[in-house]
PDB file of C-alpha atoms in Angstrom:
ATOM      1  CA  MET A   1     118.174 142.708 106.921  1.00  0.00           C
ATOM      2  CA  ASP A   2     115.164 140.520 105.840  1.00  0.00           C
ATOM      3  CA  GLU A   3     114.790 137.573 108.383  1.00  0.00           C
ATOM      4  CA  PHE A   4     114.845 135.244 105.058  1.00  0.00           C
ATOM      5  CA  LEU A   5     118.215 136.728 103.861  1.00  0.00           C
ATOM      6  CA  ARG A   6     119.636 136.312 106.795  1.00  0.00           C
ATOM      7  CA  ALA A   7     118.253 132.775 107.102  1.00  0.00           C
ATOM      8  CA  ALA A   8     120.312 132.147 103.467  1.00  0.00           C
ATOM      9  CA  VAL A   9     123.659 133.684 105.074  1.00  0.00           C
ATOM     10  CA  GLU A  10     123.295 132.010 107.859  1.00  0.00           C
ATOM     11  CA  GLU A  11     123.151 129.122 105.773  1.00  0.00           C
ATOM     12  CA  ALA A  12     126.452 130.305 103.452  1.00  0.00           C
ATOM     13  CA  GLU A  13     128.178 130.859 107.471  1.00  0.00           C
ATOM     14  CA  ARG A  14     127.565 127.243 107.919  1.00  0.00           C
ATOM     15  CA  GLY A  15     129.336 126.122 104.734  1.00  0.00           C
ATOM     16  CA  LEU A  16     132.760 128.477 104.922  1.00  0.00           C
ATOM     17  CA  ALA A  17     132.675 127.008 108.809  1.00  0.00           C
ATOM     18  CA  GLU A  18     132.856 123.394 107.231  1.00  0.00           C
ATOM     19  CA  GLY A  19     135.172 124.348 104.499  1.00  0.00           C
ATOM     20  CA  GLY A  20     132.887 125.027 101.615  1.00  0.00           C
ATOM     21  CA  ILE A  21     132.259 127.965  99.455  1.00  0.00           C
ATOM     22  CA  PRO A  22     130.231 130.599 101.341  1.00  0.00           C
ATOM     23  CA  ILE A  23     126.576 130.405  99.803  1.00  0.00           C
ATOM     24  CA  GLY A  24     123.463 129.931 101.435  1.00  0.00           C
ATOM     25  CA  SER A  25     119.420 130.093 100.155  1.00  0.00           C
ATOM     26  CA  VAL A  26     116.647 129.784 101.776  1.00  0.00           C
ATOM     27  CA  LEU A  27     113.002 128.150  99.933  1.00  0.00           C
ATOM     28  CA  VAL A  28     110.404 130.167 101.392  1.00  0.00           C
ATOM     29  CA  HIS A  29     106.439 129.863 101.012  1.00  0.00           C
ATOM     30  CA  ASP A  30     103.797 131.445 103.001  1.00  0.00           C
ATOM     31  CA  GLY A  31     106.531 133.193 105.119  1.00  0.00           C
ATOM     32  CA  ARG A  32     107.772 129.977 106.461  1.00  0.00           C
ATOM     33  CA  ILE A  33     111.257 128.160 105.659  1.00  0.00           C
ATOM     34  CA  LEU A  34     110.223 124.948 103.539  1.00  0.00           C
ATOM     35  CA  GLY A  35     114.105 124.543 102.560  1.00  0.00           C
ATOM     36  CA  ARG A  36     117.652 125.911 103.531  1.00  0.00           C
ATOM     37  CA  GLY A  37     120.835 124.869 101.743  1.00  0.00           C
ATOM     38  CA  ARG A  38     124.516 125.443 101.326  1.00  0.00           C
ATOM     39  CA  ASN A  39     126.956 125.006  98.723  1.00  0.00           C
ATOM     40  CA  ARG A  40     128.053 121.806  99.475  1.00  0.00           C
ATOM     41  CA  ARG A  41     130.376 121.016  96.854  1.00  0.00           C
ATOM     42  CA  VAL A  42     133.288 120.477  99.005  1.00  0.00           C
ATOM     43  CA  GLN A  43     131.851 118.853 101.511  1.00  0.00           C
ATOM     44  CA  ARG A  44     130.517 116.710  99.388  1.00  0.00           C
ATOM     45  CA  GLY A  45     132.223 115.998  96.720  1.00  0.00           C
ATOM     46  CA  SER A  46     129.594 117.002  94.709  1.00  0.00           C
ATOM     47  CA  VAL A  47     128.928 118.690  91.142  1.00  0.00           C
ATOM     48  CA  VAL A  48     125.279 120.287  91.455  1.00  0.00           C
ATOM     49  CA  LEU A  49     124.591 121.063  95.045  1.00  0.00           C
ATOM     50  CA  HIS A  50     125.080 124.280  94.974  1.00  0.00           C
ATOM     51  CA  GLY A  51     122.996 126.290  97.810  1.00  0.00           C
ATOM     52  CA  GLU A  52     120.042 126.680  95.837  1.00  0.00           C
ATOM     53  CA  MET A  53     120.647 122.921  94.753  1.00  0.00           C
ATOM     54  CA  ASP A  54     121.247 122.323  98.502  1.00  0.00           C
ATOM     55  CA  ALA A  55     117.677 124.487  99.420  1.00  0.00           C
ATOM     56  CA  LEU A  56     115.815 122.619  96.886  1.00  0.00           C
ATOM     57  CA  GLU A  57     116.471 119.118  97.787  1.00  0.00           C
ATOM     58  CA  SER A  58     115.944 119.869 101.185  1.00  0.00           C
ATOM     59  CA  ALA A  59     112.168 121.005 100.602  1.00  0.00           C
ATOM     60  CA  GLY A  60     111.663 117.529  99.269  1.00  0.00           C
ATOM     61  CA  ARG A  61     108.763 117.164  96.848  1.00  0.00           C
ATOM     62  CA  ARG A  62     106.478 119.964  96.558  1.00  0.00           C
ATOM     63  CA  PRO A  63     103.348 119.879  94.162  1.00  0.00           C
ATOM     64  CA  ALA A  64     103.834 122.686  91.469  1.00  0.00           C
ATOM     65  CA  ARG A  65     101.430 125.047  92.762  1.00  0.00           C
ATOM     66  CA  VAL A  66     104.065 124.902  96.054  1.00  0.00           C
ATOM     67  CA  TYR A  67     106.984 126.654  94.080  1.00  0.00           C
ATOM     68  CA  ARG A  68     105.064 128.541  92.209  1.00  0.00           C
ATOM     69  CA  GLY A  69     103.619 130.320  95.357  1.00  0.00           C
ATOM     70  CA  CYS A  70     107.615 130.282  96.870  1.00  0.00           C
ATOM     71  CA  THR A  71     110.514 133.021  97.029  1.00  0.00           C
ATOM     72  CA  LEU A  72     113.810 131.737  96.471  1.00  0.00           C
ATOM     73  CA  TYR A  73     116.891 133.648  99.017  1.00  0.00           C
ATOM     74  CA  THR A  74     120.443 133.315  98.105  1.00  0.00           C
ATOM     75  CA  THR A  75     123.567 135.000  98.693  1.00  0.00           C
ATOM     76  CA  LEU A  76     124.363 134.899  95.408  1.00  0.00           C
ATOM     77  CA  SER A  77     123.323 135.568  92.098  1.00  0.00           C
ATOM     78  CA  PRO A  78     122.319 132.218  90.772  1.00  0.00           C
ATOM     79  CA  CYS A  79     124.372 130.477  88.127  1.00  0.00           C
ATOM     80  CA  ALA A  80     123.247 129.072  84.820  1.00  0.00           C
ATOM     81  CA  MET A  81     121.959 125.492  86.525  1.00  0.00           C
ATOM     82  CA  CYS A  82     120.351 127.655  89.941  1.00  0.00           C
ATOM     83  CA  SER A  83     118.692 129.273  87.061  1.00  0.00           C
ATOM     84  CA  GLY A  84     117.375 126.619  85.320  1.00  0.00           C
ATOM     85  CA  ALA A  85     115.846 125.052  88.303  1.00  0.00           C
ATOM     86  CA  ILE A  86     114.361 128.413  89.619  1.00  0.00           C
ATOM     87  CA  LEU A  87     112.512 128.102  85.968  1.00  0.00           C
ATOM     88  CA  LEU A  88     111.886 124.332  85.681  1.00  0.00           C
ATOM     89  CA  TYR A  89     109.646 124.549  89.517  1.00  0.00           C
ATOM     90  CA  GLY A  90     108.395 128.013  88.297  1.00  0.00           C
ATOM     91  CA  ILE A  91     109.643 129.660  91.098  1.00  0.00           C
ATOM     92  CA  PRO A  92     108.665 133.150  90.780  1.00  0.00           C
ATOM     93  CA  ARG A  93     110.229 135.230  92.825  1.00  0.00           C
ATOM     94  CA  ILE A  94     114.273 135.206  94.287  1.00  0.00           C
ATOM     95  CA  VAL A  95     116.447 137.873  96.538  1.00  0.00           C
ATOM     96  CA  VAL A  96     119.724 138.064  96.107  1.00  0.00           C
ATOM     97  CA  GLY A  97     121.649 139.083  98.938  1.00  0.00           C
ATOM     98  CA  GLU A  98     124.715 140.140  96.026  1.00  0.00           C
ATOM     99  CA  ASN A  99     125.742 140.266  92.655  1.00  0.00           C
ATOM    100  CA  ARG A 100     128.768 142.148  92.174  1.00  0.00           C
ATOM    101  CA  THR A 101     130.984 139.207  93.113  1.00  0.00           C
ATOM    102  CA  PHE A 102     128.969 136.678  90.335  1.00  0.00           C
ATOM    103  CA  LEU A 103     126.416 138.100  87.719  1.00  0.00           C
ATOM    104  CA  GLY A 104     124.489 134.785  87.090  1.00  0.00           C
ATOM    105  CA  GLU A 105     121.587 135.091  84.917  1.00  0.00           C
ATOM    106  CA  GLU A 106     119.237 137.102  86.320  1.00  0.00           C
ATOM    107  CA  ASP A 107     118.172 138.458  82.672  1.00  0.00           C
ATOM    108  CA  LEU A 108     117.125 135.143  81.563  1.00  0.00           C
ATOM    109  CA  LEU A 109     115.266 134.892  84.919  1.00  0.00           C
ATOM    110  CA  ARG A 110     113.969 138.142  84.128  1.00  0.00           C
ATOM    111  CA  ALA A 111     112.707 137.446  80.494  1.00  0.00           C
ATOM    112  CA  ARG A 112     111.129 134.355  81.505  1.00  0.00           C
ATOM    113  CA  GLY A 113     109.130 137.057  84.399  1.00  0.00           C
ATOM    114  CA  VAL A 114     110.869 136.071  87.551  1.00  0.00           C
ATOM    115  CA  ALA A 115     110.816 139.062  89.929  1.00  0.00           C
ATOM    116  CA  VAL A 116     114.413 139.273  90.660  1.00  0.00           C
ATOM    117  CA  GLU A 117     115.219 141.497  93.302  1.00  0.00           C
ATOM    118  CA  VAL A 118     119.075 142.430  94.211  1.00  0.00           C
ATOM    119  CA  VAL A 119     119.891 143.981  97.287  1.00  0.00           C
ATOM    120  CA  GLN A 120     123.380 144.785  97.310  1.00  0.00           C
ATOM    121  CA  ASP A 121     123.962 143.395 100.794  1.00  0.00           C
ATOM    122  CA  VAL A 122     127.509 144.493 102.185  1.00  0.00           C
ATOM    123  CA  GLN A 123     127.803 141.306 104.257  1.00  0.00           C
ATOM    124  CA  CYS A 124     127.121 138.888 102.000  1.00  0.00           C
ATOM    125  CA  GLN A 125     129.969 140.999  99.327  1.00  0.00           C
ATOM    126  CA  GLU A 126     132.072 140.872 102.247  1.00  0.00           C
ATOM    127  CA  LEU A 127     132.063 137.041 102.762  1.00  0.00           C
ATOM    128  CA  MET A 128     132.777 136.448  99.390  1.00  0.00           C
ATOM    129  CA  ALA A 129     135.175 138.967  99.161  1.00  0.00           C
ATOM    130  CA  HIS A 130     137.103 137.641 102.166  1.00  0.00           C
ATOM    131  CA  PHE A 131     136.881 133.697 100.531  1.00  0.00           C
ATOM    132  CA  ILE A 132     137.960 134.362  97.599  1.00  0.00           C
ATOM    133  CA  ARG A 133     140.771 136.216  98.560  1.00  0.00           C
ATOM    134  CA  ALA A 134     141.312 132.892 101.167  1.00  0.00           C
ATOM    135  CA  GLN A 135     140.428 130.616  98.515  1.00  0.00           C
ATOM    136  CA  PRO A 136     140.823 131.584  95.041  1.00  0.00           C
ATOM    137  CA  THR A 137     141.615 128.648  93.130  1.00  0.00           C
ATOM    138  CA  LEU A 138     138.777 126.809  94.942  1.00  0.00           C
ATOM    139  CA  TRP A 139     136.172 129.776  94.066  1.00  0.00           C
ATOM    140  CA  ALA A 140     138.044 129.281  90.549  1.00  0.00           C
ATOM    141  CA  GLU A 141     136.997 126.047  90.343  1.00  0.00           C
ATOM    142  CA  ASP A 142     133.163 126.390  91.679  1.00  0.00           C
ATOM    143  CA  ILE A 143     132.248 129.627  89.419  1.00  0.00           C
ATOM    144  CA  GLY A 144     134.514 128.311  86.077  1.00  0.00           C
ATOM    145  CA  ASP A 145     138.108 129.283  85.808  1.00  0.00           C
ATOM    146  CA  GLY A 146     138.486 131.882  82.901  1.00  0.00           C
ATOM    147  CA  ASP A 147     134.474 132.911  83.530  1.00  0.00           C
ATOM    148  CA  ASP A 148     134.546 136.711  82.292  1.00  0.00           C
ATOM    149  CA  ARG A 149     131.519 137.200  83.965  1.00  0.00           C
ATOM    150  CA  ILE A 150     133.829 136.984  87.685  1.00  0.00           C
ATOM    151  CA  ASN A 151     134.323 140.597  88.935  1.00  0.00           C
ATOM    152  CA  PRO A 152     137.937 141.055  90.041  1.00  0.00           C
TER     153      PRO A 152
END
């Protein structure tokens, strides 16, 4: 597993250990992690702290040219909100751990010129599968109850 995807998985595992949803992300520029994040909706009572949003927040304010040279690694396909942030900041590349559990806005990102690489990492898939079996109500709340993009 790539070292940066591994860092995103570590964030997901931290989130799970804290009682949250195991989705992690890291923002990388020139081979260096600028920001780490995990889904903290439960831990912080937040409506917006998905893993990608948390990684952007922890990276702090950066010039636009920095974002345009970044890669965002995330353990799960990004939702509409997180994809919007990727587009807003001009992040040109994302690496997705898996999209079988949830297929986010990858087509939108690609249509807007973002390079999207999906690796279908087994560890990312298993982390989500175990969580969904243990916490189906929390998963439905996070991703949107009745969302037809959720794969059984």
